[in-house]
Short mmCIF file of C-alpha atoms and ligand atoms in Angstrom, two decimals:
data_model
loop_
_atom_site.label_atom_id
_atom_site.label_comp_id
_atom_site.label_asym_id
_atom_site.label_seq_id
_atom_site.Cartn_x
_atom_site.Cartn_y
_atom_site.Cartn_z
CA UNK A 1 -16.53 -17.78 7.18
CA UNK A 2 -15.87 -20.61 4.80
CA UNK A 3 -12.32 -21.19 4.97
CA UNK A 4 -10.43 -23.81 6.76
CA UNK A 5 -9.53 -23.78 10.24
CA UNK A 6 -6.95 -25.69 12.41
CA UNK A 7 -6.72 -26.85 15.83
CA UNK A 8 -4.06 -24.71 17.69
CA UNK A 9 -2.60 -24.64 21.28
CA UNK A 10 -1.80 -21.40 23.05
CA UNK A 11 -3.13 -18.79 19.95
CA UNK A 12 -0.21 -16.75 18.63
CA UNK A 13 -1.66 -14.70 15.79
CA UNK A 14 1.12 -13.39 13.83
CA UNK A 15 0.86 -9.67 12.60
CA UNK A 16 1.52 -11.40 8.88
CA UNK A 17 2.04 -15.10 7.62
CA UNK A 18 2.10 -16.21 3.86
CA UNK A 19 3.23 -19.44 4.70
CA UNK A 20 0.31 -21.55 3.65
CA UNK A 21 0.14 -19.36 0.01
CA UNK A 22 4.07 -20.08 -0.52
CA UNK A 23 2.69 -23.86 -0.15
CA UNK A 24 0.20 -23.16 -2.92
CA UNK A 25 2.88 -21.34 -5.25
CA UNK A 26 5.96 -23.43 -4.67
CA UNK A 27 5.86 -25.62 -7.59
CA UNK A 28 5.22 -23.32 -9.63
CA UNK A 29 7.87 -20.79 -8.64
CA UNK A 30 10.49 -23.23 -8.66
CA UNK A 31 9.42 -24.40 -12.10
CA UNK A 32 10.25 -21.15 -13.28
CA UNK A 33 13.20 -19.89 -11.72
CA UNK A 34 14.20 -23.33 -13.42
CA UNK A 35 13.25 -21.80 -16.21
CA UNK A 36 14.80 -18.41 -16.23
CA UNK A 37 18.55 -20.28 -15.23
CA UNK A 38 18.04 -21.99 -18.11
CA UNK A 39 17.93 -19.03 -20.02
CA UNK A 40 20.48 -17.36 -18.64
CA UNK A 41 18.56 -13.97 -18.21
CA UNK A 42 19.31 -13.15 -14.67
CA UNK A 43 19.09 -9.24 -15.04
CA UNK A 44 15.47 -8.31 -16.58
CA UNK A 45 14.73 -11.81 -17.54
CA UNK A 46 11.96 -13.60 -18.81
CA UNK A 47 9.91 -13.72 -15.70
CA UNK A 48 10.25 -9.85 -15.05
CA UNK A 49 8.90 -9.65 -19.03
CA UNK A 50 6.39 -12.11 -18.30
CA UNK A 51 5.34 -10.85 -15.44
CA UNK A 52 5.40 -7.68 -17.24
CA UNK A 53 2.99 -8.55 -19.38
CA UNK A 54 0.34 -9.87 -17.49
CA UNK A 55 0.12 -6.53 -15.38
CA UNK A 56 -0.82 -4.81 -18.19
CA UNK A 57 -3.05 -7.19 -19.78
CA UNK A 58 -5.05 -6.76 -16.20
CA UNK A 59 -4.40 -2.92 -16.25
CA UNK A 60 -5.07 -2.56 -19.88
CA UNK A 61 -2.35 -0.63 -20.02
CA UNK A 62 0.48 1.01 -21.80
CA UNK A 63 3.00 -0.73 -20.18
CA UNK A 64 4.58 -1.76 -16.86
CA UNK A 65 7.80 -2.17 -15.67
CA UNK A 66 8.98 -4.14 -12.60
CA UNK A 67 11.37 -2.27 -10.18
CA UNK A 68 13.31 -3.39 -7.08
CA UNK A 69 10.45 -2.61 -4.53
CA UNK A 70 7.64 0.42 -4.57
CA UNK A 71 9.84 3.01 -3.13
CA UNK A 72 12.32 2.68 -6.04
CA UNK A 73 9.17 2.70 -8.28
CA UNK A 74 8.25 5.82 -7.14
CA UNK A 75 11.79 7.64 -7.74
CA UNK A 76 11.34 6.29 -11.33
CA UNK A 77 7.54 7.87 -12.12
CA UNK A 78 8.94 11.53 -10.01
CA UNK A 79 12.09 11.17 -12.80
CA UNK A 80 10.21 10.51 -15.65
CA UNK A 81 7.80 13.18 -14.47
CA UNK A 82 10.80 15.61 -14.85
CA UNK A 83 10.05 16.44 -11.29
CA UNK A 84 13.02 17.82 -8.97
CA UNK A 85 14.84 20.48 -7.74
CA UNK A 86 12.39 23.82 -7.19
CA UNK A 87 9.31 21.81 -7.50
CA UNK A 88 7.04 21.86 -4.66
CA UNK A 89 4.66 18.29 -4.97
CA UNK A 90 1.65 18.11 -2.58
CA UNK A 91 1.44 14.82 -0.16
CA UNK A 92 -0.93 13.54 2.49
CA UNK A 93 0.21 13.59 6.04
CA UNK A 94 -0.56 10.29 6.24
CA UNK A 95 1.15 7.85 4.82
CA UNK A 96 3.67 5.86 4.53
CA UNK A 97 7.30 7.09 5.00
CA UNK A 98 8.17 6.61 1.12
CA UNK A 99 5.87 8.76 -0.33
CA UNK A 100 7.39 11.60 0.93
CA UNK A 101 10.69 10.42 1.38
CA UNK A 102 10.81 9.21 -3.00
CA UNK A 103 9.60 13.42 -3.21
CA UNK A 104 13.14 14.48 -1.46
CA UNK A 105 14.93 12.20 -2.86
CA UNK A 106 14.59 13.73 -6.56
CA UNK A 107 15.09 16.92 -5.12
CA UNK A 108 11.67 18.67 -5.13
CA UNK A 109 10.56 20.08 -1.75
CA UNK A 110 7.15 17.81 -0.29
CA UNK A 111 4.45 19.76 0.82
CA UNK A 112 2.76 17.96 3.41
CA UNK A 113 -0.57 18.76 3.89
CA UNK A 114 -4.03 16.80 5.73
CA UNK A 115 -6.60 14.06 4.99
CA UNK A 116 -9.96 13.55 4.77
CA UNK A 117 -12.19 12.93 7.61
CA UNK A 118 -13.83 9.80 6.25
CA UNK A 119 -10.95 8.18 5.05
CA UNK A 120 -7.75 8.45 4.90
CA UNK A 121 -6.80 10.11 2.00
CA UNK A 122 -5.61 13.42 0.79
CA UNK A 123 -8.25 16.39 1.77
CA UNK A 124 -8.83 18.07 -1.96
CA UNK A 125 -9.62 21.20 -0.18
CA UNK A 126 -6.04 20.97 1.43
CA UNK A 127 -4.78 20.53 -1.31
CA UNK A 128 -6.40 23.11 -3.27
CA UNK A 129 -5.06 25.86 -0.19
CA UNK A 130 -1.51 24.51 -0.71
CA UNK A 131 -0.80 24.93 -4.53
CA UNK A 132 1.31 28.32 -4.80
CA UNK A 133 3.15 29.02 -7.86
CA UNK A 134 6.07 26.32 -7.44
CA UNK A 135 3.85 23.78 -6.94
CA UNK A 136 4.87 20.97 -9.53
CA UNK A 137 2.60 17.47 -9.14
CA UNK A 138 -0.05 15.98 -6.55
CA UNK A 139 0.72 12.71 -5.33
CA UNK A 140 -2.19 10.87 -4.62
CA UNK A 141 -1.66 8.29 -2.42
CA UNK A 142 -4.55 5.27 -1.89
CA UNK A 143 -4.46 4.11 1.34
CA UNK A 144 -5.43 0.96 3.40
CA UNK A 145 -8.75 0.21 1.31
CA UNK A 146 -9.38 2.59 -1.08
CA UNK A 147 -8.50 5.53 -3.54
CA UNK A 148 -8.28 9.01 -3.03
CA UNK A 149 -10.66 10.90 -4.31
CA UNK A 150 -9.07 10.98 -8.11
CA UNK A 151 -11.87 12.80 -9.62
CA UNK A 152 -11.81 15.84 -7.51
CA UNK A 153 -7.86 15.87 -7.49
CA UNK A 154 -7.90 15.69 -10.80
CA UNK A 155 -10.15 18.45 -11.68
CA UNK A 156 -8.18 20.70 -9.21
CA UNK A 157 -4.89 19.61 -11.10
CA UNK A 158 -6.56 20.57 -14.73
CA UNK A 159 -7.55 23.58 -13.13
CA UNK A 160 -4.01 24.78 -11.96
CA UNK A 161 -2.23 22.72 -14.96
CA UNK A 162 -0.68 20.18 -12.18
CA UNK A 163 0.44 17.11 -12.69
CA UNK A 164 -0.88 14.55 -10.77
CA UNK A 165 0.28 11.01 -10.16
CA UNK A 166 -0.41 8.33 -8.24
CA UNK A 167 1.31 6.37 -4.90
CA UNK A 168 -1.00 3.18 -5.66
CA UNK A 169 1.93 1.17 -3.62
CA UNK A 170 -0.94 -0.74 -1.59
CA UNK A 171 -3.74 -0.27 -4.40
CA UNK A 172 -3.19 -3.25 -6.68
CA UNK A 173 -6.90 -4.64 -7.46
CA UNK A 174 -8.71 -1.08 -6.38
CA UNK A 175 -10.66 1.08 -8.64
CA UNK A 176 -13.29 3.67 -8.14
CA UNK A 177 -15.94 5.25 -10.61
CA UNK A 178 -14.49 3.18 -13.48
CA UNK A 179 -10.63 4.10 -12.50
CA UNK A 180 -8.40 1.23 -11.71
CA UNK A 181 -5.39 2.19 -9.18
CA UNK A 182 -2.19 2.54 -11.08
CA UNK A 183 -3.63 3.89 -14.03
CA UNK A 184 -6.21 6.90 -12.79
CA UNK A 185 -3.99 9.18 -13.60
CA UNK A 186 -0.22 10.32 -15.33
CA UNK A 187 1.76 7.15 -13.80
CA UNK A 188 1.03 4.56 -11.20
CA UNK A 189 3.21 2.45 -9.01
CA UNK A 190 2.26 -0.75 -7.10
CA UNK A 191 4.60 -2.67 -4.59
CA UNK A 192 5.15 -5.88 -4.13
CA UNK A 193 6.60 -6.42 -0.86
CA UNK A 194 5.19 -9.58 1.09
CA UNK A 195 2.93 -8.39 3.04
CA UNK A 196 0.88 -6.79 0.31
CA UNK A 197 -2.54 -7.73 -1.26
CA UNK A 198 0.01 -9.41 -3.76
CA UNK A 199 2.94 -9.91 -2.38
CA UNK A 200 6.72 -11.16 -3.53
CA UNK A 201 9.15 -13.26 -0.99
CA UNK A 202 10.81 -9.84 -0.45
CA UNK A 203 11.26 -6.36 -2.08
CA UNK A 204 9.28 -5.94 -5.78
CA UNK A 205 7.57 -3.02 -6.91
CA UNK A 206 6.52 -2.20 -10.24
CA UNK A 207 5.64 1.29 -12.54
CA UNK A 208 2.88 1.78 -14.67
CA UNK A 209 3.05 3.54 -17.88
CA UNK A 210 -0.01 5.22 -19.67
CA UNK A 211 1.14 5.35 -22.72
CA UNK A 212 3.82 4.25 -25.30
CA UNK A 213 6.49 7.73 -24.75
CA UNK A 214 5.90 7.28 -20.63
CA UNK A 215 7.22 3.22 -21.12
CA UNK A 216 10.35 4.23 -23.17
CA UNK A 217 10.87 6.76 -20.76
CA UNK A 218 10.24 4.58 -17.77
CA UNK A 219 13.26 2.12 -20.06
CA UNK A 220 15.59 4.95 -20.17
CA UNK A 221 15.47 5.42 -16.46
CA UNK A 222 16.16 1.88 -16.24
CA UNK A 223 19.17 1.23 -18.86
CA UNK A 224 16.26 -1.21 -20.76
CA UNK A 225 16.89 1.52 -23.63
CA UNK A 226 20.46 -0.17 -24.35
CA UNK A 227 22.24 3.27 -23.71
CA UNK A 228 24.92 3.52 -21.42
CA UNK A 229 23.86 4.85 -18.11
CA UNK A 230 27.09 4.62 -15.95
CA UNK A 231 26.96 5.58 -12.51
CA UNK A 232 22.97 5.71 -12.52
CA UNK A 233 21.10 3.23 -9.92
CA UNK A 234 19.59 0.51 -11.15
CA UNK A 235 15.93 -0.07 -10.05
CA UNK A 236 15.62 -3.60 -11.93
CA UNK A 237 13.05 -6.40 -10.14
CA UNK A 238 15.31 -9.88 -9.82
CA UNK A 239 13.84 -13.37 -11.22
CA UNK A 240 13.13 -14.67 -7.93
CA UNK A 241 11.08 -11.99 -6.69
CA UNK A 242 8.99 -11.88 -10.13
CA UNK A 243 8.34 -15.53 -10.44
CA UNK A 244 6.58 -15.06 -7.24
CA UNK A 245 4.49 -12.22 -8.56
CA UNK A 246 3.81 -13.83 -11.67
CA UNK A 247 2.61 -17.02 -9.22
CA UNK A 248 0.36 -15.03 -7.06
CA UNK A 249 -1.43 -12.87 -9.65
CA UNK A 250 -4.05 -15.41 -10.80
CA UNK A 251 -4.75 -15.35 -7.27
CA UNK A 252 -5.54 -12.00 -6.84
CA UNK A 253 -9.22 -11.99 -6.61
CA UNK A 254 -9.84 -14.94 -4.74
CA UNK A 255 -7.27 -12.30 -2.25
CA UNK A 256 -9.09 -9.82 -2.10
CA UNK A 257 -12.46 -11.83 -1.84
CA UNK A 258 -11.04 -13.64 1.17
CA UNK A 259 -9.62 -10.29 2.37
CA UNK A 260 -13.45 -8.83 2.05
CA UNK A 261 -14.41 -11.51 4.26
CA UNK A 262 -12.17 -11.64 7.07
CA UNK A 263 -13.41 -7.46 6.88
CA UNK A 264 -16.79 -8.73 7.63
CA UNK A 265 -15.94 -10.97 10.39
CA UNK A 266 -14.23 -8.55 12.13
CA UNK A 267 -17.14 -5.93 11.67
CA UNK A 268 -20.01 -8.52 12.83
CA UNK A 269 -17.79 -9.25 16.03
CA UNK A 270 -16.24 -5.59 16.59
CA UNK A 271 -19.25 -3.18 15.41
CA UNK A 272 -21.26 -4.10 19.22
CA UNK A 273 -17.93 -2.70 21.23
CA UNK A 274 -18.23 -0.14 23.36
CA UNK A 275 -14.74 1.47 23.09
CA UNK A 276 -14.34 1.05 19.27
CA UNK A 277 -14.64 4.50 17.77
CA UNK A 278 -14.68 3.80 14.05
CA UNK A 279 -14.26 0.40 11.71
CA UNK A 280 -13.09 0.51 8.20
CA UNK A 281 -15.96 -0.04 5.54
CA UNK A 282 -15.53 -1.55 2.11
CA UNK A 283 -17.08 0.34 -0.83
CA UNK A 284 -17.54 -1.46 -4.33
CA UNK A 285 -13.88 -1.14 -5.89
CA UNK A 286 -12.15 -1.31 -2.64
CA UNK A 287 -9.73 -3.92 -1.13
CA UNK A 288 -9.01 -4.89 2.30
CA UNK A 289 -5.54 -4.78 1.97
CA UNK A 290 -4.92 -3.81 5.95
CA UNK A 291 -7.89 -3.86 8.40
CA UNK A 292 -6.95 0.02 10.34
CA UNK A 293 -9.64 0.32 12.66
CA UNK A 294 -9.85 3.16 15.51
CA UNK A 295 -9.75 2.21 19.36
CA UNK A 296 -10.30 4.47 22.61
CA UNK A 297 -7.07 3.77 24.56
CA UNK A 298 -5.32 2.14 22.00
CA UNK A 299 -1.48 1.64 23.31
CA UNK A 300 -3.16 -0.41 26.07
CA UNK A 301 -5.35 -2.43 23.74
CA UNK A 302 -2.26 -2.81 21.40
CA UNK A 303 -0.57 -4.34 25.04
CA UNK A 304 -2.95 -6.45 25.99
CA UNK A 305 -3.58 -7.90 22.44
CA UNK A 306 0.47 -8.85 22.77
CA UNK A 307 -0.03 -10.20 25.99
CA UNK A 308 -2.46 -12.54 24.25
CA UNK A 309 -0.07 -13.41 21.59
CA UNK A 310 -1.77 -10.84 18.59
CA UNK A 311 0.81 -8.64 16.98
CA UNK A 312 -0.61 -5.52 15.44
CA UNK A 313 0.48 -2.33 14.24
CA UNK A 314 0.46 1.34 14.17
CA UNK A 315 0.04 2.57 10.61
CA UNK A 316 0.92 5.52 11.14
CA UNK A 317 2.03 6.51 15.17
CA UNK A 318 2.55 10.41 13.63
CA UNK A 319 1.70 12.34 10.78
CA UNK A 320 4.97 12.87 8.18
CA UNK A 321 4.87 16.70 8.74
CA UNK A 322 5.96 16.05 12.66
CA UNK A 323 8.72 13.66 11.75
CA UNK A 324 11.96 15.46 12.41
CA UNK A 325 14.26 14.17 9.73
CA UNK A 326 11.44 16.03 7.09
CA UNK A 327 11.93 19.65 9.08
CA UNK A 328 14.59 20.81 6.74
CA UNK A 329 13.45 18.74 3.31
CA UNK A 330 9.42 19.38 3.49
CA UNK A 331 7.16 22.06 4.01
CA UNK A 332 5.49 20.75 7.34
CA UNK A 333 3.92 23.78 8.42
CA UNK A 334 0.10 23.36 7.29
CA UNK A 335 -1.87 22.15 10.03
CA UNK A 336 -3.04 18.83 9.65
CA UNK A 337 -5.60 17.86 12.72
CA UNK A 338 -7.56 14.92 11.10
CA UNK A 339 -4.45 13.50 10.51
CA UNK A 340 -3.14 14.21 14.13
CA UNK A 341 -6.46 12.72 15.43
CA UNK A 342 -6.42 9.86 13.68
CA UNK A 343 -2.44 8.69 14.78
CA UNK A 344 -3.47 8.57 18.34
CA UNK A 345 -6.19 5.71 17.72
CA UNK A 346 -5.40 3.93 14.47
CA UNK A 347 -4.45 0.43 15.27
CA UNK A 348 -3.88 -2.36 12.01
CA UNK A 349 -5.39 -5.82 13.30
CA UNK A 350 -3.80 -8.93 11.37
CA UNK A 351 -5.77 -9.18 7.67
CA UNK A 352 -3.74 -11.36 5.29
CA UNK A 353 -4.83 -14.08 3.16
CA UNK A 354 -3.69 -17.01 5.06
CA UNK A 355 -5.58 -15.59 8.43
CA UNK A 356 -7.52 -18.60 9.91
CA UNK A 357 -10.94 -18.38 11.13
CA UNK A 358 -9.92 -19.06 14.37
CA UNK A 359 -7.14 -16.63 14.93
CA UNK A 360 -9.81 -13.90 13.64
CA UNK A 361 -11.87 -15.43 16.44
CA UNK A 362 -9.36 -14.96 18.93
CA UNK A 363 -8.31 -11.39 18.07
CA UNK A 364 -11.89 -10.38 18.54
CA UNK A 365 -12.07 -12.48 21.64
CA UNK A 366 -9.56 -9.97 22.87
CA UNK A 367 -10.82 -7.50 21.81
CA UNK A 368 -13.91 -7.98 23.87
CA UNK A 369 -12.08 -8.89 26.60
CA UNK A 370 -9.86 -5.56 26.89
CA UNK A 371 -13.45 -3.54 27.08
CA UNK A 372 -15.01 -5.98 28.98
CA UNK A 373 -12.56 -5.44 31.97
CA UNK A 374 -12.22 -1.56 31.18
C1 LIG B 1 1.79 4.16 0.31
C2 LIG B 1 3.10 3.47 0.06
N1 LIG B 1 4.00 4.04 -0.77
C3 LIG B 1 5.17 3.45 -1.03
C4 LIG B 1 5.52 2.24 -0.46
C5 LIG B 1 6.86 1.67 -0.72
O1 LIG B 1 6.82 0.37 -1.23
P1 LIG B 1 8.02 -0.64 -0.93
O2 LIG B 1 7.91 -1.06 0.52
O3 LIG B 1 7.78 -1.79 -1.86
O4 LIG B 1 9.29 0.06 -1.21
C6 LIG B 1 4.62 1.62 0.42
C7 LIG B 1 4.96 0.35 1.07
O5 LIG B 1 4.29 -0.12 1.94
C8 LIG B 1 3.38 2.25 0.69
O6 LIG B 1 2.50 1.71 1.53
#
C-alpha cells in the first residue's frame, strides 16, 4: 500500500475513525456553515441546495433531495411510491434493520424472503416464489460491495407489473452493467451517516428522483412545495450535516480507490488462512464500502481480535425474518437458509478511509495468530 503510516504504541484499531478526513475538510466546512449563517437559511438552506445539486450532476439525474438520515429517506421514496396499507413489498433477509423497518412504518406488510449464495443480495428466484397478488414493490437492497442483481429483478417486476425500488443506503459510487446505484430503478436513496463510503458528522441521507413529477413529489412529502403540511414529519437534512457532504464528495473516488486497496491487502494477507471460509471480491462497479468476510468460529475470532485491541462487527448476527419485534408486522415465514448460514460466520473487519497501513497489518497479524494457535 501507498498510503502513510504512523508509529503507534500498543495497536488499538478502531472499528471506524474519520478523524484524519475531518482534518482534510475542516476549512472548508467551516467556511461554509459561515456561509449559510450568513444567509440566514437554516431550514433547507443553501448547502442542502448545493449539495443538492452536485448529487445529481454525478447521478445525472432528475433530482435529489437531502433528508435527515437514509432511514427517513426511505419512508419518503415508500410515500411517494403510494405504497402502504395492504401492500405486501418483497425484502432480503439480510439487511439492515431499516429496510424493513421504513416497509412497516408506511403501513405495507414486508415480506421477507432469502439471498443469494454468492453475495449477499436478494435471491430473484425468491423473490419470484413470493409475489402473490398483494404484492406491491421489490426493494432491492445493495449490500456491503455491490448491487443486487437489478437486471433480473427488474425483468421479474415488468413481468408481474411491480414496482421496484431501490435501498442504495450503502451504494453511493456503485454501478453495474451501466446502472449507477440510486438511479437503477423507480427511486433511490443513499445515506450519509459517518461511517459510510461518504459520510456526514452524523445523520444525512438523501432521495433520488428519476424524473421531474417523482422530485415535486419527493417536495410535497417534504413541505419544499410551500403548502401547508401541519402535523406531517419533517425529513429535512440540516446545514451542518450537508456542508460536510458537500466537503467529502470530491473525495469520493479517491474513497473508494483507497477502499479497493485496503480490500486487496486484506485478501493478499487473509486468502492463505486456513479457517477463513470466504473473502469478499470486488467486481468492476463495486465499492468496498465494509470488508464482511466469513470465519470458522467466528465469536471467538471476534474475542480474540478485541483482546488485541480490533473492534469489528457483526453485520448481520440474524436474518430480519427471526427478529421478534417483525413476527406480527412481516411475513417471516419463507425459509431463508443462505441467509441463516451466512449470520453465523459473517464478521465486518475495520475498512474506512483513514485505516493506516499498519493497523491493516495488525488486524491480519491477528488474524493469523487466532488460526495459528487453533
Ligand atoms: C441497507 C441500509 N438501508 C438503510 C439504512 C439507513 O440509513 P441511516 O442509518 O442513514 O438512517 C442503512 C444504514 O446503514 C443501510 O445500511
Amino acid at each position: 500500500m501507498t498510503t502513510p503510516s504512523r508509529a503507534t504504541g500498543r495497536q488499538r484499531v478502531p472499528f471506524f475513525r474519520n478523524s484524519a478526513t475531518w482534518q482534510r475538510v475542516r476549512d472548508a466546512v467551516e467556511a461554509d456553515i459561515a456561509r449559510s449563517i450568513d444567509k440566514g437559511t437554516a431550514v433547507d438552506g443553501i448547502l442542502v441546495r448545493e449539495t443538492e445539486e452536485e448529487l445529481t450532476r454525478r447521478l445525472g439525474c432528475a433530482g435529489v433531495r437531502m433528508t435527515a438520515s437514509g432511514s427517513d429517506a426511505l419512508l419518503v421514496l415508500l410515500k411517494q411510491q403510494g405504497i402502504g396499507p395492504g401492500d405486501e413489498v418483497i425484502v432480503p433477509a439480510y439487511t439492515f434493520f431499516a429496510s424493513v423497518a421504513a416497509i412497516a412504518h408506511v403501513g405495507a406488510r414486508p415480506v421477507i424472503v432469502d439471498i443469494l449464495p454468492d453475495r449477499y443480495t436478494v435471491c430473484p428466484g425468491a423473490v419470484r416464489d413470493a409475489i402473490t397478488e398483494r404484492t406491491r414493490a421489490v426493494l432491492a437492497v445493495h449490500l456491503f460491495t455491490t448491487m443486487a442483481d437489478m437486471e433480473r429483478l427488474a425483468a421479474l417486476c415488468a413481468e408481474h407489473d411491480l414496482l421496484l425500488v431501490e435501498d442504495s443506503a450503502q451504494g453511493i459510487g456503485m454501478s453495474r452493467a451501466g446502472s449507477i446505484a440510486g438511479t437503477a430503478a423507480r427511486g433511490g436513496v443513499f445515506s450519509f451517516f459517518p461511517a459510510k463510503t461518504v459520510g456526514a458528522l452524523g445523520d444525512a441521507g438523501a432521495v433520488i428522483a428519476t424524473d421531474e413529477r417523482q422530485l415535486a413529489e419527493f417536495d410535497a412529502i417534504l413541505g419544499r412545495d410551500g403548502a401547508g403540511r401541519d402535523g406531517e414529519p419533517t425529513y429535512g437534512c440540516d446545514e451542518i450535516q450537508a456542508a460536510v457532504v458537500r466537503a467529502c464528495l470530491p473525495l469520493l473516488d479517491e474513497f473508494t480507490a483507497r477502499r479497493r486497496e485496503l480490500f486487496a491487502y486484506y485478501d493478499a494477507r487473509l486468502r492463505p488462512v486456513g479457517g477463513v471460509r470466504r473473502l469478499p471480491v470486488l467486481a468492476p462497479g463495486d465499492v468496498g464500502y465494509v470488508y464482511v468476510a466469513e470465519f470458522d468460529r467466528r465469536d471467538e475470532l471476534q474475542a480474540h481480535l478485541r483482546a488485541h485491541g480490533v473492534t469489528t462487527e457483526i453485520f448481520y448476527p440474524m436474518p430480519l425474518s427471526r427478529q421478534d419485534c417483525l413476527a406480527d408486522v412481516a411475513d417471516c415465514t419463507r425459509p431463508v437458509p443462505v441467509a441463516e448460514a451466512a449470520s453465523t460466520r459473517v464478521l465486518a473487519l475495520p475498512l474506512y478511509s483513514d485505516l493506516l497501513e499498519e493497523e491493516a497489518a495488525h488486524v491480519c497479524d491477528i488474524v493469523h495468530d487466532f488460526y495459528r494457535q487453533a
